[in-house]
Coordinates of C-alpha atoms in Angstrom, one line a residue:
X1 CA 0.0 0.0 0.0
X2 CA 1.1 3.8 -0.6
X3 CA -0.1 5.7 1.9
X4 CA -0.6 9.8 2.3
X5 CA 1.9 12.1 0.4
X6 CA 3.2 14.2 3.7
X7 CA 6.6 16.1 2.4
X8 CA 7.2 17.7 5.8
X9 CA 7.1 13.9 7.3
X10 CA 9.6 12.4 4.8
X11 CA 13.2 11.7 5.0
X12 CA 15.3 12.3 1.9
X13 CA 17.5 9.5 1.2
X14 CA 20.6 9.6 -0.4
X15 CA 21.1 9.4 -4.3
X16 CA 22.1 6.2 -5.6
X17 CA 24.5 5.8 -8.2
X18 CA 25.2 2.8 -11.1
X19 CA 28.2 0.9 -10.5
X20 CA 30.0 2.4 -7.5
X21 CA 31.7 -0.5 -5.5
X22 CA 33.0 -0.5 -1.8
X23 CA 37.1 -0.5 -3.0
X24 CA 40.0 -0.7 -0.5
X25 CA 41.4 1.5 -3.1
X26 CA 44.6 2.5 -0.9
X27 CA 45.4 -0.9 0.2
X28 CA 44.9 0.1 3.9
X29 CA 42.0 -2.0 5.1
X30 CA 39.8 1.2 4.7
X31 CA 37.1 0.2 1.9
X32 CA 35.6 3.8 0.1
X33 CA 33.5 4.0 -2.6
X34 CA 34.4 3.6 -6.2
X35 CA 33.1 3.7 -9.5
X36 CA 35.5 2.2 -12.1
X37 CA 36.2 3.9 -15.2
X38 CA 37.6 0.6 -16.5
X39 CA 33.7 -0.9 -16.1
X40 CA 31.4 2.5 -17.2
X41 CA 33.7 2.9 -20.4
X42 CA 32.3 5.8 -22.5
X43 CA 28.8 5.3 -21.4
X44 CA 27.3 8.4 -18.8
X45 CA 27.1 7.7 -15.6
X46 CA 23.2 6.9 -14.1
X47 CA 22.5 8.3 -10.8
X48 CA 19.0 7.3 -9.3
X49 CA 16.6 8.9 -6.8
X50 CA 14.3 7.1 -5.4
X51 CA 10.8 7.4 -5.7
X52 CA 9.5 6.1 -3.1
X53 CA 10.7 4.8 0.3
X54 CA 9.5 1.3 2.0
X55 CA 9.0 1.1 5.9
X56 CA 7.3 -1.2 8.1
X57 CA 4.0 -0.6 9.6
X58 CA 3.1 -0.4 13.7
X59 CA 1.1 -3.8 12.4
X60 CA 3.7 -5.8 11.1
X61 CA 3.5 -5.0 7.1
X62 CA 5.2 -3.2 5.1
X63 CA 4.3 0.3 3.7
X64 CA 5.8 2.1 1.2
X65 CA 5.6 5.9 1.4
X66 CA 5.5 8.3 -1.8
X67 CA 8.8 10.2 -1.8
X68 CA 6.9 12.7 -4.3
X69 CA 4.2 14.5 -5.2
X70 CA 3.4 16.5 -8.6
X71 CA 4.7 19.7 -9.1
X72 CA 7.7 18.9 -7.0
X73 CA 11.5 19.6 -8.3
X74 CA 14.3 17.1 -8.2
X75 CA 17.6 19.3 -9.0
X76 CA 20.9 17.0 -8.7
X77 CA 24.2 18.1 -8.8
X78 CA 27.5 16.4 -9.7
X79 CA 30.8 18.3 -8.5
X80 CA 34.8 17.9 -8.2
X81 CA 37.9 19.0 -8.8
X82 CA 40.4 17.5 -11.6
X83 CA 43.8 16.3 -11.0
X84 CA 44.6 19.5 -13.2
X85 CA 42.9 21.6 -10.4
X86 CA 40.1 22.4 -12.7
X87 CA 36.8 22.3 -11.0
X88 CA 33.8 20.1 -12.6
X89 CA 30.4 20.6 -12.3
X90 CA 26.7 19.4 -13.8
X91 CA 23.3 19.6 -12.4
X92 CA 19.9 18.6 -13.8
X93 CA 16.8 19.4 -12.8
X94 CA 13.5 17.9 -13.4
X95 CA 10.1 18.4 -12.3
X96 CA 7.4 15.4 -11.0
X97 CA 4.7 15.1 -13.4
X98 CA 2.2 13.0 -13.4
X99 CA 3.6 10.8 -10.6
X100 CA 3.0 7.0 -10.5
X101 CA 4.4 4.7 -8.4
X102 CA 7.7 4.2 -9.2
X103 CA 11.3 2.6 -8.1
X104 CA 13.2 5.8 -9.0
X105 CA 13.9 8.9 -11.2
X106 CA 17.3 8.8 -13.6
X107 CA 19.9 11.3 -14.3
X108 CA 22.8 10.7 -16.4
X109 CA 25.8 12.3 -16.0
X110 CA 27.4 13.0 -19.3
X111 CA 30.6 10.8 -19.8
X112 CA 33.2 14.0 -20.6
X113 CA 32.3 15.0 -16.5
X114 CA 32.8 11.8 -15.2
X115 CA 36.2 11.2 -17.0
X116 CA 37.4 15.1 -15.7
X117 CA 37.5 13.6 -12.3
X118 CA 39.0 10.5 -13.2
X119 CA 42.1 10.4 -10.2
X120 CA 39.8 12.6 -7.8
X121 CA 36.4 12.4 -6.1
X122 CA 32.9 13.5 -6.9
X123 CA 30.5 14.9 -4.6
X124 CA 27.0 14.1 -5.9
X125 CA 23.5 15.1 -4.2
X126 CA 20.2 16.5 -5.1
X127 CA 17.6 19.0 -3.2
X128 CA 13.8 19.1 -3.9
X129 CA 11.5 22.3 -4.1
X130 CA 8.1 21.1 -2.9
X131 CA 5.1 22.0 -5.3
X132 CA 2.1 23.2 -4.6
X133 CA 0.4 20.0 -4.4
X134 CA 3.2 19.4 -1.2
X135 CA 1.5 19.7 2.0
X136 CA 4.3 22.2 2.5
X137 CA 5.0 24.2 -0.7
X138 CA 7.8 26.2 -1.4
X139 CA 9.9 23.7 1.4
X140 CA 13.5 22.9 0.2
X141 CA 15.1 19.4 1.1
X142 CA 18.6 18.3 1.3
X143 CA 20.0 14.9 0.5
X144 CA 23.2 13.3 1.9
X145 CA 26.5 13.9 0.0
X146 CA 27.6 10.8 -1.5
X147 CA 31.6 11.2 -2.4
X148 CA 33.1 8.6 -4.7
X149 CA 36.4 8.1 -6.0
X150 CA 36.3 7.6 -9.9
X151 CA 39.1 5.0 -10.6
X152 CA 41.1 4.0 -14.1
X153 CA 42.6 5.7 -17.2
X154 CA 40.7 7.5 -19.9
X155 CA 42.0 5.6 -22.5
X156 CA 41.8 6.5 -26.3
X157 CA 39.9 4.5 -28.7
X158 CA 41.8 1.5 -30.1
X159 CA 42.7 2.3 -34.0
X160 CA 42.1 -0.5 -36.5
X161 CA 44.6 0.0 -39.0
X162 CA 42.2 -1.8 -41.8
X163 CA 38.9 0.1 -40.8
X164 CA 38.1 3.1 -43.3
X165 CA 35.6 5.4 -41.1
X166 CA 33.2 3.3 -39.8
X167 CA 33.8 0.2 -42.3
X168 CA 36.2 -2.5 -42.5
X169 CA 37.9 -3.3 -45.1
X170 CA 38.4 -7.1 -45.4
X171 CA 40.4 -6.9 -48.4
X172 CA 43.6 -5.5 -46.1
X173 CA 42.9 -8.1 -43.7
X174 CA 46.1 -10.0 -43.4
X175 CA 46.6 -13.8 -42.9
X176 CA 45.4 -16.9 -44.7
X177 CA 41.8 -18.5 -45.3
X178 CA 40.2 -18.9 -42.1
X179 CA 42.7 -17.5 -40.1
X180 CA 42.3 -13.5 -41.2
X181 CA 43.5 -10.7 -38.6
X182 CA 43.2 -7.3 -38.0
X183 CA 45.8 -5.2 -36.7
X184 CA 44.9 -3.1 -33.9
X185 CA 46.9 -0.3 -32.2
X186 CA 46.3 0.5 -29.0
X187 CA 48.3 3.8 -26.9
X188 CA 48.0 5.0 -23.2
X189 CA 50.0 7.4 -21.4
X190 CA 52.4 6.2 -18.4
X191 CA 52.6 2.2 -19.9
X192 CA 54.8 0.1 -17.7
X193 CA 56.8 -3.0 -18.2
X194 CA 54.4 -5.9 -16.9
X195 CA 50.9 -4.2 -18.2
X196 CA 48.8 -6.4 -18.9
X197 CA 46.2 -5.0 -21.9
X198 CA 42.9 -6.8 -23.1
X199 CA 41.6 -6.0 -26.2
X200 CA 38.0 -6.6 -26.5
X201 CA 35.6 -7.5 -29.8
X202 CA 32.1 -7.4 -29.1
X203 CA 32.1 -7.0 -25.4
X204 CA 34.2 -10.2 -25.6
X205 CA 38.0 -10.5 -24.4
X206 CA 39.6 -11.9 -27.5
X207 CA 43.6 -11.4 -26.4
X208 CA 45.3 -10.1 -23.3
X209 CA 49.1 -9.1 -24.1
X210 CA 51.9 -8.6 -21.1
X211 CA 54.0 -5.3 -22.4
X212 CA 57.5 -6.4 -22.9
X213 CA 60.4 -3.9 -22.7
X214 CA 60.2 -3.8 -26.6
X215 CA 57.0 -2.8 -26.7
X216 CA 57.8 0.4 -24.6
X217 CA 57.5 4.2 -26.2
X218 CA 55.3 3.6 -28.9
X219 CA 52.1 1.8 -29.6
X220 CA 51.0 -1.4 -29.1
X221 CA 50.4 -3.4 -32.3
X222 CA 48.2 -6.2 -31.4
X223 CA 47.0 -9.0 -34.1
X224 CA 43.4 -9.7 -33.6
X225 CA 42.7 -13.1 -35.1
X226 CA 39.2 -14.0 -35.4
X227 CA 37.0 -16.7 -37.8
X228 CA 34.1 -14.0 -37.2
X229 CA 35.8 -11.5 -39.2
X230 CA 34.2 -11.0 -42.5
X231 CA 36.3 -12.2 -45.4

């Protein structure tokens, strides 16, 4: 059951967001929240507020209580600094229309502010401006700061030295019948002696190559052998 919207009774919970992980991150026993760029890739980040919250009743069941009514604003904010001291920020806000029972409201942060802060920590929360259909219009309500670390490189795009734009062009595709491969260059800043680098086709691992001392100071070359290439 949902029972009566009252805004001035309701406790704000904290935004949730996608993917964040408790990460003893600084190997001291001490686990903090991250969010791996090395798992969110180029996609934006989704942070979630919940719609309603669930409680349990002086008679034993459980009831969940409207977090929302219409006309309210949801206005979330997403903040940092950058390794290069520059300071990040984002906000959205939305208003509650035509509310329904729901399990939450989502905001995406675009991926260019989540990979600024890539090294640092983000602050994210949200505050609601009750409508007039509130039983307390015009009240502002604060969430808890949630502060994550964002973990991981931002790594450029892998080149495919046979693709033309968008296309590739099987006729450059070395090899022999049935064992065609493309050549695939891959570059990140500070590589090390003992990286280990998987290449992925598909959402699929298809190699992992250990960086030898030859293979310091310029690209990685990597052969990506494959029956599923088109030929």
């Amino acid at each position: 059951m949902t029972t009566e919207y009252k805004a001035s009774e309701q406790l704000i919970a904290d935004p949730l967001v996608e993917l964040m992980e408790s990460v003893d991150i600084n190997n001291d026993g001490v686990e903090e929240p991250v969010v791996s760029l090395g798992t969110l890739g180029d996609r934006d980040l989704v942070l979630l507020v919940s719609a309603t919250t669930l409680f349990d009743g002086t008679d034993g069941t459980t009831i969940e209580h409207a977090n929302f009514a219409d006309g309210d604003e949801i206005d979330i904010s997403w903040q940092g600094q950058g390794l290069d001291g520059a300071n990040v920020s984002w906000s959205q806000a939305i208003k509650v229309l035509n509310q329904v029972p729901a399990q939450a409201f989502e905001f995406r942060v675009p991926s260019d502010k989540v990979k600024a802060l890539v090294g640092s920590t983000a602050s994210v929360s949200y505050q609601i401006t009750r409508g007039a259909n509130s039983d307390a219009p015009g009240k502002i309500q604060h969430s808890g700061v949630v502060q994550l670390y964002l973990d991981g490189l931002d790594l450029h795009k892998p080149v495919i030295a046979e693709a033309e734009g968008d296309s590739l062009d099987t006729a450059r595709l070395s090899g022999t019948e049935g064992q065609r491969y493309a050549s695939v260059k891959i570059d990140y800043p500070d590589m090390q002696l003992g990286d280990f680098v998987e290449v992925y086709r598909n959402g699929l691992a298809v190699q992992e190559v250990a960086v030898s001392a030859s293979m310091l100071g310029h690209p990685l070359e990597i052969h990506c052998l494959g029956p599923t290439w088109p030929t």
